Tab-separated table of C-alpha atoms in Angstrom:
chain	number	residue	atom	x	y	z
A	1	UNK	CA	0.000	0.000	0.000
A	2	UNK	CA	1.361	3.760	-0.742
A	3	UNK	CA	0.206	6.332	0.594
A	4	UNK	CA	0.488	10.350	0.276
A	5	UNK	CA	1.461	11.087	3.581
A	6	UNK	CA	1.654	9.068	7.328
A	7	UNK	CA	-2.255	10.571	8.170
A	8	UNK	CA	-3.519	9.306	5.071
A	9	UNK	CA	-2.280	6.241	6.085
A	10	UNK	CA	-3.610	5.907	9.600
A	11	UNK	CA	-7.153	6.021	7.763
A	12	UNK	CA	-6.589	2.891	6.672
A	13	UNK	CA	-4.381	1.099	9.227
A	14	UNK	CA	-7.385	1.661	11.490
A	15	UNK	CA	-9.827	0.140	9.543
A	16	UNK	CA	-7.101	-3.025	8.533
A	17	UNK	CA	-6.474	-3.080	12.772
A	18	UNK	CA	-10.415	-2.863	13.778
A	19	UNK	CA	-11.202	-5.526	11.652
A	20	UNK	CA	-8.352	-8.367	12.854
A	21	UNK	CA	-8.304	-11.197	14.409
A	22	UNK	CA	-7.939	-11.363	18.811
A	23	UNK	CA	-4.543	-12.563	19.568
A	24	UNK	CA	-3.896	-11.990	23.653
A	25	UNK	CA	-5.182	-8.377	24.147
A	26	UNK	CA	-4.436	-6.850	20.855
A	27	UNK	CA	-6.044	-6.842	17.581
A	28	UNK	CA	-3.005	-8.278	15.565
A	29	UNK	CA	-2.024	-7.961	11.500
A	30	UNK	CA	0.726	-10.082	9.975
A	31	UNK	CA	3.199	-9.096	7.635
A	32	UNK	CA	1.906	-5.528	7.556
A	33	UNK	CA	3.721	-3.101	5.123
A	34	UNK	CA	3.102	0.111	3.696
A	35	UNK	CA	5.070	2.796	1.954
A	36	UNK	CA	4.443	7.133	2.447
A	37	UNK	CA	5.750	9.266	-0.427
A	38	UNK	CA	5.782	12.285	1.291
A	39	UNK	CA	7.868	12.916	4.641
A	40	UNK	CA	7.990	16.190	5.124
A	41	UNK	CA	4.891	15.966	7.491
A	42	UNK	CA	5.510	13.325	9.440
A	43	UNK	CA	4.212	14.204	12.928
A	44	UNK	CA	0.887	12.751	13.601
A	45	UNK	CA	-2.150	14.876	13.849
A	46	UNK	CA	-5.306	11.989	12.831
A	47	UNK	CA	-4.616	10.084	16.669
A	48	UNK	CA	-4.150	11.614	19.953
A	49	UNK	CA	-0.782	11.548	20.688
A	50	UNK	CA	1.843	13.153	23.230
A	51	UNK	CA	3.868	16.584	21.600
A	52	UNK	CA	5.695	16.943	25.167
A	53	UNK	CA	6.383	13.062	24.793
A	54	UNK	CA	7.651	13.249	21.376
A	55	UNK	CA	10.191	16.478	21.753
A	56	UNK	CA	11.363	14.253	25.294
A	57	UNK	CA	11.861	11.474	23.674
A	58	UNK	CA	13.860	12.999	20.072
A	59	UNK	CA	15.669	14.686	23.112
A	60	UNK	CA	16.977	12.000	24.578
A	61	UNK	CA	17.450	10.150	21.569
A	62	UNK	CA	19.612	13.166	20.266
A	63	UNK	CA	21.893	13.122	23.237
A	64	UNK	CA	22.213	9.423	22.911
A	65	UNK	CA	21.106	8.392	26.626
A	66	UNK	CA	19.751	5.398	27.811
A	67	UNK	CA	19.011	6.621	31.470
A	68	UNK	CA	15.789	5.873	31.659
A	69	UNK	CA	15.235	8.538	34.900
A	70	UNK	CA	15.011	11.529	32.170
A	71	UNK	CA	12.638	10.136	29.675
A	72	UNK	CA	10.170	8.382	32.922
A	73	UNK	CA	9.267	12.258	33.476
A	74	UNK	CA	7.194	12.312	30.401
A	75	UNK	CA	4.026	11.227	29.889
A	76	UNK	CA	3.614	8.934	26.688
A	77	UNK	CA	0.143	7.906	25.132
A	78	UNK	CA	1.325	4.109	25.073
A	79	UNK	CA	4.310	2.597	25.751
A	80	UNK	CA	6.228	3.629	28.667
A	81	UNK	CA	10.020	1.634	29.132
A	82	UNK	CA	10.598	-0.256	31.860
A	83	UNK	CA	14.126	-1.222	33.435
A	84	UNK	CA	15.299	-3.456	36.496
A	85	UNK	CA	17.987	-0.525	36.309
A	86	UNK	CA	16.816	2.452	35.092
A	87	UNK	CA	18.863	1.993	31.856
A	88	UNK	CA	16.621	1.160	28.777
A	89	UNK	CA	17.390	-1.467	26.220
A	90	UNK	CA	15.645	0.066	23.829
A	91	UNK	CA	17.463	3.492	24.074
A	92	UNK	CA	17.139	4.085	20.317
A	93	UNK	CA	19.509	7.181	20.088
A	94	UNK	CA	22.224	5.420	22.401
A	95	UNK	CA	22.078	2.719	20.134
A	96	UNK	CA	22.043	4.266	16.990
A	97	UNK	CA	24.939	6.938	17.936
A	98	UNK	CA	27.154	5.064	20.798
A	99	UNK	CA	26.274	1.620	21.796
A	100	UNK	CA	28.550	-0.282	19.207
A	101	UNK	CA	31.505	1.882	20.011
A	102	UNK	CA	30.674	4.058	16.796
A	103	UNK	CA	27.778	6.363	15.134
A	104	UNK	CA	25.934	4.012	13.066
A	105	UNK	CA	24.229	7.115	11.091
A	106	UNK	CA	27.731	8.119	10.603
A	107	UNK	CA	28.801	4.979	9.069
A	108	UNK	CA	25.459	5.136	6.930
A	109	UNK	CA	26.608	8.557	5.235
A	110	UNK	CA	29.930	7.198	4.969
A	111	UNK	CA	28.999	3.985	2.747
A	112	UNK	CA	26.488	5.960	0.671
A	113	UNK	CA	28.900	9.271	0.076
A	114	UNK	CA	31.237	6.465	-1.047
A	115	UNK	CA	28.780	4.293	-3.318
A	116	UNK	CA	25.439	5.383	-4.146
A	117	UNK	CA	24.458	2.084	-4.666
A	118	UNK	CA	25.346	0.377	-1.645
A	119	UNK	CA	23.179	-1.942	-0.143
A	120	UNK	CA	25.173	-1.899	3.195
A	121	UNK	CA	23.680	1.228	4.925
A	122	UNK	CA	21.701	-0.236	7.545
A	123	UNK	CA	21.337	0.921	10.734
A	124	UNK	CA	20.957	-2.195	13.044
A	125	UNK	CA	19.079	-1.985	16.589
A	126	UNK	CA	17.892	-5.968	17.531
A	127	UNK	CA	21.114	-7.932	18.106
A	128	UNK	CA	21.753	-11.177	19.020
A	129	UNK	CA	20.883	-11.747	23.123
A	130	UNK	CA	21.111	-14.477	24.806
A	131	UNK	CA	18.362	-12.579	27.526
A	132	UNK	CA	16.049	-11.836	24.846
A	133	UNK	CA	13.251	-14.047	26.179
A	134	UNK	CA	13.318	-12.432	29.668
A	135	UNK	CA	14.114	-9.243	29.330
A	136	UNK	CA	11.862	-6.352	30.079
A	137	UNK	CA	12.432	-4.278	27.562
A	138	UNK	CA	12.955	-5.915	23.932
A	139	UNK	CA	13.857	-4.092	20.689
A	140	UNK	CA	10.954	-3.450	18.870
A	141	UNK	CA	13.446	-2.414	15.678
A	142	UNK	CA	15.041	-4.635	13.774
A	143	UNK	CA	16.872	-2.567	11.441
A	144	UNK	CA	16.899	0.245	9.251
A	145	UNK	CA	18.456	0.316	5.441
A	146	UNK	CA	18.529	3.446	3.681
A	147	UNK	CA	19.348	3.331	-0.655
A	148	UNK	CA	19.791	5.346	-3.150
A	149	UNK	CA	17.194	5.827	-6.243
A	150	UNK	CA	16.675	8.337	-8.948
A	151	UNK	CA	19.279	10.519	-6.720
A	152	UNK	CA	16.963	10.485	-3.387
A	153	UNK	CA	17.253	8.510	-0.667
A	154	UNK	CA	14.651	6.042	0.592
A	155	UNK	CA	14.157	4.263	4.080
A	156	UNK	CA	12.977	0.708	5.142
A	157	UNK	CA	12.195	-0.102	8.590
A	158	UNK	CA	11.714	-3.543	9.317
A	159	UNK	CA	9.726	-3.966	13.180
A	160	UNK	CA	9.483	-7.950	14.390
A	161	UNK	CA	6.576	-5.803	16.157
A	162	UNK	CA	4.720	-2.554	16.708
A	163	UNK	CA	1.935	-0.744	18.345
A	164	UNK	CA	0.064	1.249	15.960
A	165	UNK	CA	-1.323	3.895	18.753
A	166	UNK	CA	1.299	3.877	21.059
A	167	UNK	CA	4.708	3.818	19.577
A	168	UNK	CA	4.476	3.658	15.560
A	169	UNK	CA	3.561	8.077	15.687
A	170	UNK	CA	6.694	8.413	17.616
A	171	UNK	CA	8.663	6.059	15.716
A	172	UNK	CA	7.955	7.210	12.521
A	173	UNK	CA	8.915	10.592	13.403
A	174	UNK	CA	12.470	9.444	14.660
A	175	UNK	CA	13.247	6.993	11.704
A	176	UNK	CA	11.917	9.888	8.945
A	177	UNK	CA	14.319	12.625	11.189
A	178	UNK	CA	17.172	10.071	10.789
A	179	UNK	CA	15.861	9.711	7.211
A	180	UNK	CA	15.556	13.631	6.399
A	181	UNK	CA	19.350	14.074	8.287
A	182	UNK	CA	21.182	11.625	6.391
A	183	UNK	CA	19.643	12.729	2.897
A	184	UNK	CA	20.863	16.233	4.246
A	185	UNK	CA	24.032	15.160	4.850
A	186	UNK	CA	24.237	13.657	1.597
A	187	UNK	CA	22.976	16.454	-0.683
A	188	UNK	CA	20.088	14.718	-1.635
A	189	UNK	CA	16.606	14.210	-1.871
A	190	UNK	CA	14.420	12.407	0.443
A	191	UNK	CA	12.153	9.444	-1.205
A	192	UNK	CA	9.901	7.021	0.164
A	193	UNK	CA	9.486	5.596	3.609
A	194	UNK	CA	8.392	1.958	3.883
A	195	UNK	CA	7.419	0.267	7.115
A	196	UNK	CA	7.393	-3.473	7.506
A	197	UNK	CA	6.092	-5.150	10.860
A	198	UNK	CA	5.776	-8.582	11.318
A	199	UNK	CA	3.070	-8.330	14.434
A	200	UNK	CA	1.258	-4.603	13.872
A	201	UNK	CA	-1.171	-4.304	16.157
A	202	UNK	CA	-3.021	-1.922	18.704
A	203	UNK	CA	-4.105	-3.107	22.220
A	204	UNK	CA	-7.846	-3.463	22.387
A	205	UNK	CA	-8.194	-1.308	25.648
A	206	UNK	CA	-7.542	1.919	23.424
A	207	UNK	CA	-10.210	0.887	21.197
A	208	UNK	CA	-12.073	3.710	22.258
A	209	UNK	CA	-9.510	6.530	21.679
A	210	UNK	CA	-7.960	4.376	18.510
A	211	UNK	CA	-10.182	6.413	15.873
A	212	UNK	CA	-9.134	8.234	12.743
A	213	UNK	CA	-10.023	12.002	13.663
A	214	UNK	CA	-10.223	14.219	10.140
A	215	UNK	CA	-6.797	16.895	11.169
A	216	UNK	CA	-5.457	19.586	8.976
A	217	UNK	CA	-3.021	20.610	11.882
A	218	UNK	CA	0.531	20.143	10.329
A	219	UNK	CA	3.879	20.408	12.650
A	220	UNK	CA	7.601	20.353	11.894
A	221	UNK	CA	10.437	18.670	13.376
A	222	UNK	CA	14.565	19.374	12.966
A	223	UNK	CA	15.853	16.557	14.391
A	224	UNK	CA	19.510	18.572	12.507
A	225	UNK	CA	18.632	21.332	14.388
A	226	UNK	CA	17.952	19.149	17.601
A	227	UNK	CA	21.470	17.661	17.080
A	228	UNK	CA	23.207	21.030	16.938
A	229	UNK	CA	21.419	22.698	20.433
A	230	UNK	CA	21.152	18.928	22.218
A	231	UNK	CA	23.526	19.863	24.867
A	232	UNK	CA	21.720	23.542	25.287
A	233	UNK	CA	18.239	21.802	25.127
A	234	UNK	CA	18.995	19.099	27.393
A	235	UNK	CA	20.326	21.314	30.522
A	236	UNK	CA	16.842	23.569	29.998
A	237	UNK	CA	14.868	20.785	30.230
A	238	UNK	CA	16.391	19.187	32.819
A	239	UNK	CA	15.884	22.539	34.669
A	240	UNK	CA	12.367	23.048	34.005
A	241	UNK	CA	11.535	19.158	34.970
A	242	UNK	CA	13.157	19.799	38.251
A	243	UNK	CA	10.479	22.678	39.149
A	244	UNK	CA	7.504	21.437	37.312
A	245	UNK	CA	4.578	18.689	37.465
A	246	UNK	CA	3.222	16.554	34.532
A	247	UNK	CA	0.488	18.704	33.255
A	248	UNK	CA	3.089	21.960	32.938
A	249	UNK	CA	5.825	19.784	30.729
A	250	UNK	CA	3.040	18.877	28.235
A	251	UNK	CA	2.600	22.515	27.869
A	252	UNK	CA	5.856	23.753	28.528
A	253	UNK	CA	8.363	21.555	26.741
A	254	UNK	CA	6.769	21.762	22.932
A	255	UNK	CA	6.390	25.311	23.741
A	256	UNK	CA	10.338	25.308	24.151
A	257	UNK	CA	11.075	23.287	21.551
A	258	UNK	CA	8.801	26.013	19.539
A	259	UNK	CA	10.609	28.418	20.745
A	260	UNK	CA	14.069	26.797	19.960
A	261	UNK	CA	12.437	26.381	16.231
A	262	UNK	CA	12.854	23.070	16.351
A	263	UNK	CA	8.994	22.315	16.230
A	264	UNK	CA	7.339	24.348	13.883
A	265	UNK	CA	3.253	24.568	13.910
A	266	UNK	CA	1.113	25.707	10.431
Protein backbone atom coordinates (compact mmCIF):
# COMPACT_ATOMS: atom_id res chain seq x y z
CA UNK A 1 0.00 0.00 0.00
CA UNK A 2 1.36 3.76 -0.74
CA UNK A 3 0.21 6.33 0.59
CA UNK A 4 0.49 10.35 0.28
CA UNK A 5 1.46 11.09 3.58
CA UNK A 6 1.65 9.07 7.33
CA UNK A 7 -2.26 10.57 8.17
CA UNK A 8 -3.52 9.31 5.07
CA UNK A 9 -2.28 6.24 6.09
CA UNK A 10 -3.61 5.91 9.60
CA UNK A 11 -7.15 6.02 7.76
CA UNK A 12 -6.59 2.89 6.67
CA UNK A 13 -4.38 1.10 9.23
CA UNK A 14 -7.38 1.66 11.49
CA UNK A 15 -9.83 0.14 9.54
CA UNK A 16 -7.10 -3.03 8.53
CA UNK A 17 -6.47 -3.08 12.77
CA UNK A 18 -10.41 -2.86 13.78
CA UNK A 19 -11.20 -5.53 11.65
CA UNK A 20 -8.35 -8.37 12.85
CA UNK A 21 -8.30 -11.20 14.41
CA UNK A 22 -7.94 -11.36 18.81
CA UNK A 23 -4.54 -12.56 19.57
CA UNK A 24 -3.90 -11.99 23.65
CA UNK A 25 -5.18 -8.38 24.15
CA UNK A 26 -4.44 -6.85 20.85
CA UNK A 27 -6.04 -6.84 17.58
CA UNK A 28 -3.00 -8.28 15.57
CA UNK A 29 -2.02 -7.96 11.50
CA UNK A 30 0.73 -10.08 9.98
CA UNK A 31 3.20 -9.10 7.63
CA UNK A 32 1.91 -5.53 7.56
CA UNK A 33 3.72 -3.10 5.12
CA UNK A 34 3.10 0.11 3.70
CA UNK A 35 5.07 2.80 1.95
CA UNK A 36 4.44 7.13 2.45
CA UNK A 37 5.75 9.27 -0.43
CA UNK A 38 5.78 12.29 1.29
CA UNK A 39 7.87 12.92 4.64
CA UNK A 40 7.99 16.19 5.12
CA UNK A 41 4.89 15.97 7.49
CA UNK A 42 5.51 13.32 9.44
CA UNK A 43 4.21 14.20 12.93
CA UNK A 44 0.89 12.75 13.60
CA UNK A 45 -2.15 14.88 13.85
CA UNK A 46 -5.31 11.99 12.83
CA UNK A 47 -4.62 10.08 16.67
CA UNK A 48 -4.15 11.61 19.95
CA UNK A 49 -0.78 11.55 20.69
CA UNK A 50 1.84 13.15 23.23
CA UNK A 51 3.87 16.58 21.60
CA UNK A 52 5.69 16.94 25.17
CA UNK A 53 6.38 13.06 24.79
CA UNK A 54 7.65 13.25 21.38
CA UNK A 55 10.19 16.48 21.75
CA UNK A 56 11.36 14.25 25.29
CA UNK A 57 11.86 11.47 23.67
CA UNK A 58 13.86 13.00 20.07
CA UNK A 59 15.67 14.69 23.11
CA UNK A 60 16.98 12.00 24.58
CA UNK A 61 17.45 10.15 21.57
CA UNK A 62 19.61 13.17 20.27
CA UNK A 63 21.89 13.12 23.24
CA UNK A 64 22.21 9.42 22.91
CA UNK A 65 21.11 8.39 26.63
CA UNK A 66 19.75 5.40 27.81
CA UNK A 67 19.01 6.62 31.47
CA UNK A 68 15.79 5.87 31.66
CA UNK A 69 15.23 8.54 34.90
CA UNK A 70 15.01 11.53 32.17
CA UNK A 71 12.64 10.14 29.67
CA UNK A 72 10.17 8.38 32.92
CA UNK A 73 9.27 12.26 33.48
CA UNK A 74 7.19 12.31 30.40
CA UNK A 75 4.03 11.23 29.89
CA UNK A 76 3.61 8.93 26.69
CA UNK A 77 0.14 7.91 25.13
CA UNK A 78 1.33 4.11 25.07
CA UNK A 79 4.31 2.60 25.75
CA UNK A 80 6.23 3.63 28.67
CA UNK A 81 10.02 1.63 29.13
CA UNK A 82 10.60 -0.26 31.86
CA UNK A 83 14.13 -1.22 33.44
CA UNK A 84 15.30 -3.46 36.50
CA UNK A 85 17.99 -0.53 36.31
CA UNK A 86 16.82 2.45 35.09
CA UNK A 87 18.86 1.99 31.86
CA UNK A 88 16.62 1.16 28.78
CA UNK A 89 17.39 -1.47 26.22
CA UNK A 90 15.64 0.07 23.83
CA UNK A 91 17.46 3.49 24.07
CA UNK A 92 17.14 4.09 20.32
CA UNK A 93 19.51 7.18 20.09
CA UNK A 94 22.22 5.42 22.40
CA UNK A 95 22.08 2.72 20.13
CA UNK A 96 22.04 4.27 16.99
CA UNK A 97 24.94 6.94 17.94
CA UNK A 98 27.15 5.06 20.80
CA UNK A 99 26.27 1.62 21.80
CA UNK A 100 28.55 -0.28 19.21
CA UNK A 101 31.51 1.88 20.01
CA UNK A 102 30.67 4.06 16.80
CA UNK A 103 27.78 6.36 15.13
CA UNK A 104 25.93 4.01 13.07
CA UNK A 105 24.23 7.12 11.09
CA UNK A 106 27.73 8.12 10.60
CA UNK A 107 28.80 4.98 9.07
CA UNK A 108 25.46 5.14 6.93
CA UNK A 109 26.61 8.56 5.24
CA UNK A 110 29.93 7.20 4.97
CA UNK A 111 29.00 3.99 2.75
CA UNK A 112 26.49 5.96 0.67
CA UNK A 113 28.90 9.27 0.08
CA UNK A 114 31.24 6.47 -1.05
CA UNK A 115 28.78 4.29 -3.32
CA UNK A 116 25.44 5.38 -4.15
CA UNK A 117 24.46 2.08 -4.67
CA UNK A 118 25.35 0.38 -1.64
CA UNK A 119 23.18 -1.94 -0.14
CA UNK A 120 25.17 -1.90 3.20
CA UNK A 121 23.68 1.23 4.93
CA UNK A 122 21.70 -0.24 7.54
CA UNK A 123 21.34 0.92 10.73
CA UNK A 124 20.96 -2.20 13.04
CA UNK A 125 19.08 -1.98 16.59
CA UNK A 126 17.89 -5.97 17.53
CA UNK A 127 21.11 -7.93 18.11
CA UNK A 128 21.75 -11.18 19.02
CA UNK A 129 20.88 -11.75 23.12
CA UNK A 130 21.11 -14.48 24.81
CA UNK A 131 18.36 -12.58 27.53
CA UNK A 132 16.05 -11.84 24.85
CA UNK A 133 13.25 -14.05 26.18
CA UNK A 134 13.32 -12.43 29.67
CA UNK A 135 14.11 -9.24 29.33
CA UNK A 136 11.86 -6.35 30.08
CA UNK A 137 12.43 -4.28 27.56
CA UNK A 138 12.95 -5.92 23.93
CA UNK A 139 13.86 -4.09 20.69
CA UNK A 140 10.95 -3.45 18.87
CA UNK A 141 13.45 -2.41 15.68
CA UNK A 142 15.04 -4.64 13.77
CA UNK A 143 16.87 -2.57 11.44
CA UNK A 144 16.90 0.25 9.25
CA UNK A 145 18.46 0.32 5.44
CA UNK A 146 18.53 3.45 3.68
CA UNK A 147 19.35 3.33 -0.65
CA UNK A 148 19.79 5.35 -3.15
CA UNK A 149 17.19 5.83 -6.24
CA UNK A 150 16.68 8.34 -8.95
CA UNK A 151 19.28 10.52 -6.72
CA UNK A 152 16.96 10.48 -3.39
CA UNK A 153 17.25 8.51 -0.67
CA UNK A 154 14.65 6.04 0.59
CA UNK A 155 14.16 4.26 4.08
CA UNK A 156 12.98 0.71 5.14
CA UNK A 157 12.19 -0.10 8.59
CA UNK A 158 11.71 -3.54 9.32
CA UNK A 159 9.73 -3.97 13.18
CA UNK A 160 9.48 -7.95 14.39
CA UNK A 161 6.58 -5.80 16.16
CA UNK A 162 4.72 -2.55 16.71
CA UNK A 163 1.93 -0.74 18.34
CA UNK A 164 0.06 1.25 15.96
CA UNK A 165 -1.32 3.89 18.75
CA UNK A 166 1.30 3.88 21.06
CA UNK A 167 4.71 3.82 19.58
CA UNK A 168 4.48 3.66 15.56
CA UNK A 169 3.56 8.08 15.69
CA UNK A 170 6.69 8.41 17.62
CA UNK A 171 8.66 6.06 15.72
CA UNK A 172 7.95 7.21 12.52
CA UNK A 173 8.91 10.59 13.40
CA UNK A 174 12.47 9.44 14.66
CA UNK A 175 13.25 6.99 11.70
CA UNK A 176 11.92 9.89 8.94
CA UNK A 177 14.32 12.63 11.19
CA UNK A 178 17.17 10.07 10.79
CA UNK A 179 15.86 9.71 7.21
CA UNK A 180 15.56 13.63 6.40
CA UNK A 181 19.35 14.07 8.29
CA UNK A 182 21.18 11.63 6.39
CA UNK A 183 19.64 12.73 2.90
CA UNK A 184 20.86 16.23 4.25
CA UNK A 185 24.03 15.16 4.85
CA UNK A 186 24.24 13.66 1.60
CA UNK A 187 22.98 16.45 -0.68
CA UNK A 188 20.09 14.72 -1.64
CA UNK A 189 16.61 14.21 -1.87
CA UNK A 190 14.42 12.41 0.44
CA UNK A 191 12.15 9.44 -1.20
CA UNK A 192 9.90 7.02 0.16
CA UNK A 193 9.49 5.60 3.61
CA UNK A 194 8.39 1.96 3.88
CA UNK A 195 7.42 0.27 7.11
CA UNK A 196 7.39 -3.47 7.51
CA UNK A 197 6.09 -5.15 10.86
CA UNK A 198 5.78 -8.58 11.32
CA UNK A 199 3.07 -8.33 14.43
CA UNK A 200 1.26 -4.60 13.87
CA UNK A 201 -1.17 -4.30 16.16
CA UNK A 202 -3.02 -1.92 18.70
CA UNK A 203 -4.11 -3.11 22.22
CA UNK A 204 -7.85 -3.46 22.39
CA UNK A 205 -8.19 -1.31 25.65
CA UNK A 206 -7.54 1.92 23.42
CA UNK A 207 -10.21 0.89 21.20
CA UNK A 208 -12.07 3.71 22.26
CA UNK A 209 -9.51 6.53 21.68
CA UNK A 210 -7.96 4.38 18.51
CA UNK A 211 -10.18 6.41 15.87
CA UNK A 212 -9.13 8.23 12.74
CA UNK A 213 -10.02 12.00 13.66
CA UNK A 214 -10.22 14.22 10.14
CA UNK A 215 -6.80 16.89 11.17
CA UNK A 216 -5.46 19.59 8.98
CA UNK A 217 -3.02 20.61 11.88
CA UNK A 218 0.53 20.14 10.33
CA UNK A 219 3.88 20.41 12.65
CA UNK A 220 7.60 20.35 11.89
CA UNK A 221 10.44 18.67 13.38
CA UNK A 222 14.57 19.37 12.97
CA UNK A 223 15.85 16.56 14.39
CA UNK A 224 19.51 18.57 12.51
CA UNK A 225 18.63 21.33 14.39
CA UNK A 226 17.95 19.15 17.60
CA UNK A 227 21.47 17.66 17.08
CA UNK A 228 23.21 21.03 16.94
CA UNK A 229 21.42 22.70 20.43
CA UNK A 230 21.15 18.93 22.22
CA UNK A 231 23.53 19.86 24.87
CA UNK A 232 21.72 23.54 25.29
CA UNK A 233 18.24 21.80 25.13
CA UNK A 234 18.99 19.10 27.39
CA UNK A 235 20.33 21.31 30.52
CA UNK A 236 16.84 23.57 30.00
CA UNK A 237 14.87 20.79 30.23
CA UNK A 238 16.39 19.19 32.82
CA UNK A 239 15.88 22.54 34.67
CA UNK A 240 12.37 23.05 34.00
CA UNK A 241 11.54 19.16 34.97
CA UNK A 242 13.16 19.80 38.25
CA UNK A 243 10.48 22.68 39.15
CA UNK A 244 7.50 21.44 37.31
CA UNK A 245 4.58 18.69 37.46
CA UNK A 246 3.22 16.55 34.53
CA UNK A 247 0.49 18.70 33.26
CA UNK A 248 3.09 21.96 32.94
CA UNK A 249 5.82 19.78 30.73
CA UNK A 250 3.04 18.88 28.23
CA UNK A 251 2.60 22.52 27.87
CA UNK A 252 5.86 23.75 28.53
CA UNK A 253 8.36 21.56 26.74
CA UNK A 254 6.77 21.76 22.93
CA UNK A 255 6.39 25.31 23.74
CA UNK A 256 10.34 25.31 24.15
CA UNK A 257 11.07 23.29 21.55
CA UNK A 258 8.80 26.01 19.54
CA UNK A 259 10.61 28.42 20.75
CA UNK A 260 14.07 26.80 19.96
CA UNK A 261 12.44 26.38 16.23
CA UNK A 262 12.85 23.07 16.35
CA UNK A 263 8.99 22.32 16.23
CA UNK A 264 7.34 24.35 13.88
CA UNK A 265 3.25 24.57 13.91
CA UNK A 266 1.11 25.71 10.43
Amino acid sequence: MVFENINEAYKQIITDLKSAPLSANTRELNNYCFTIKNIEDNIVSCIPISLSYLCGEMLWYAKASEDLMFLSKFESTGYNRISLDNYANSAYGHIVHKRFGFDQVEQVISILGNCSTSRRAIINFNVPDRHRGTILDEICTIALQFYIKNDELNCTAIMRSNDAFGCLPYDFAFFTELQKYIAYRLNRKCGTYTHFAVSFHYYTFKDDVFVYNESDKIVHFDYKLLLDKVDSIWNKVECMLSVTTFKRVDDEVPQLFEKELILKFN
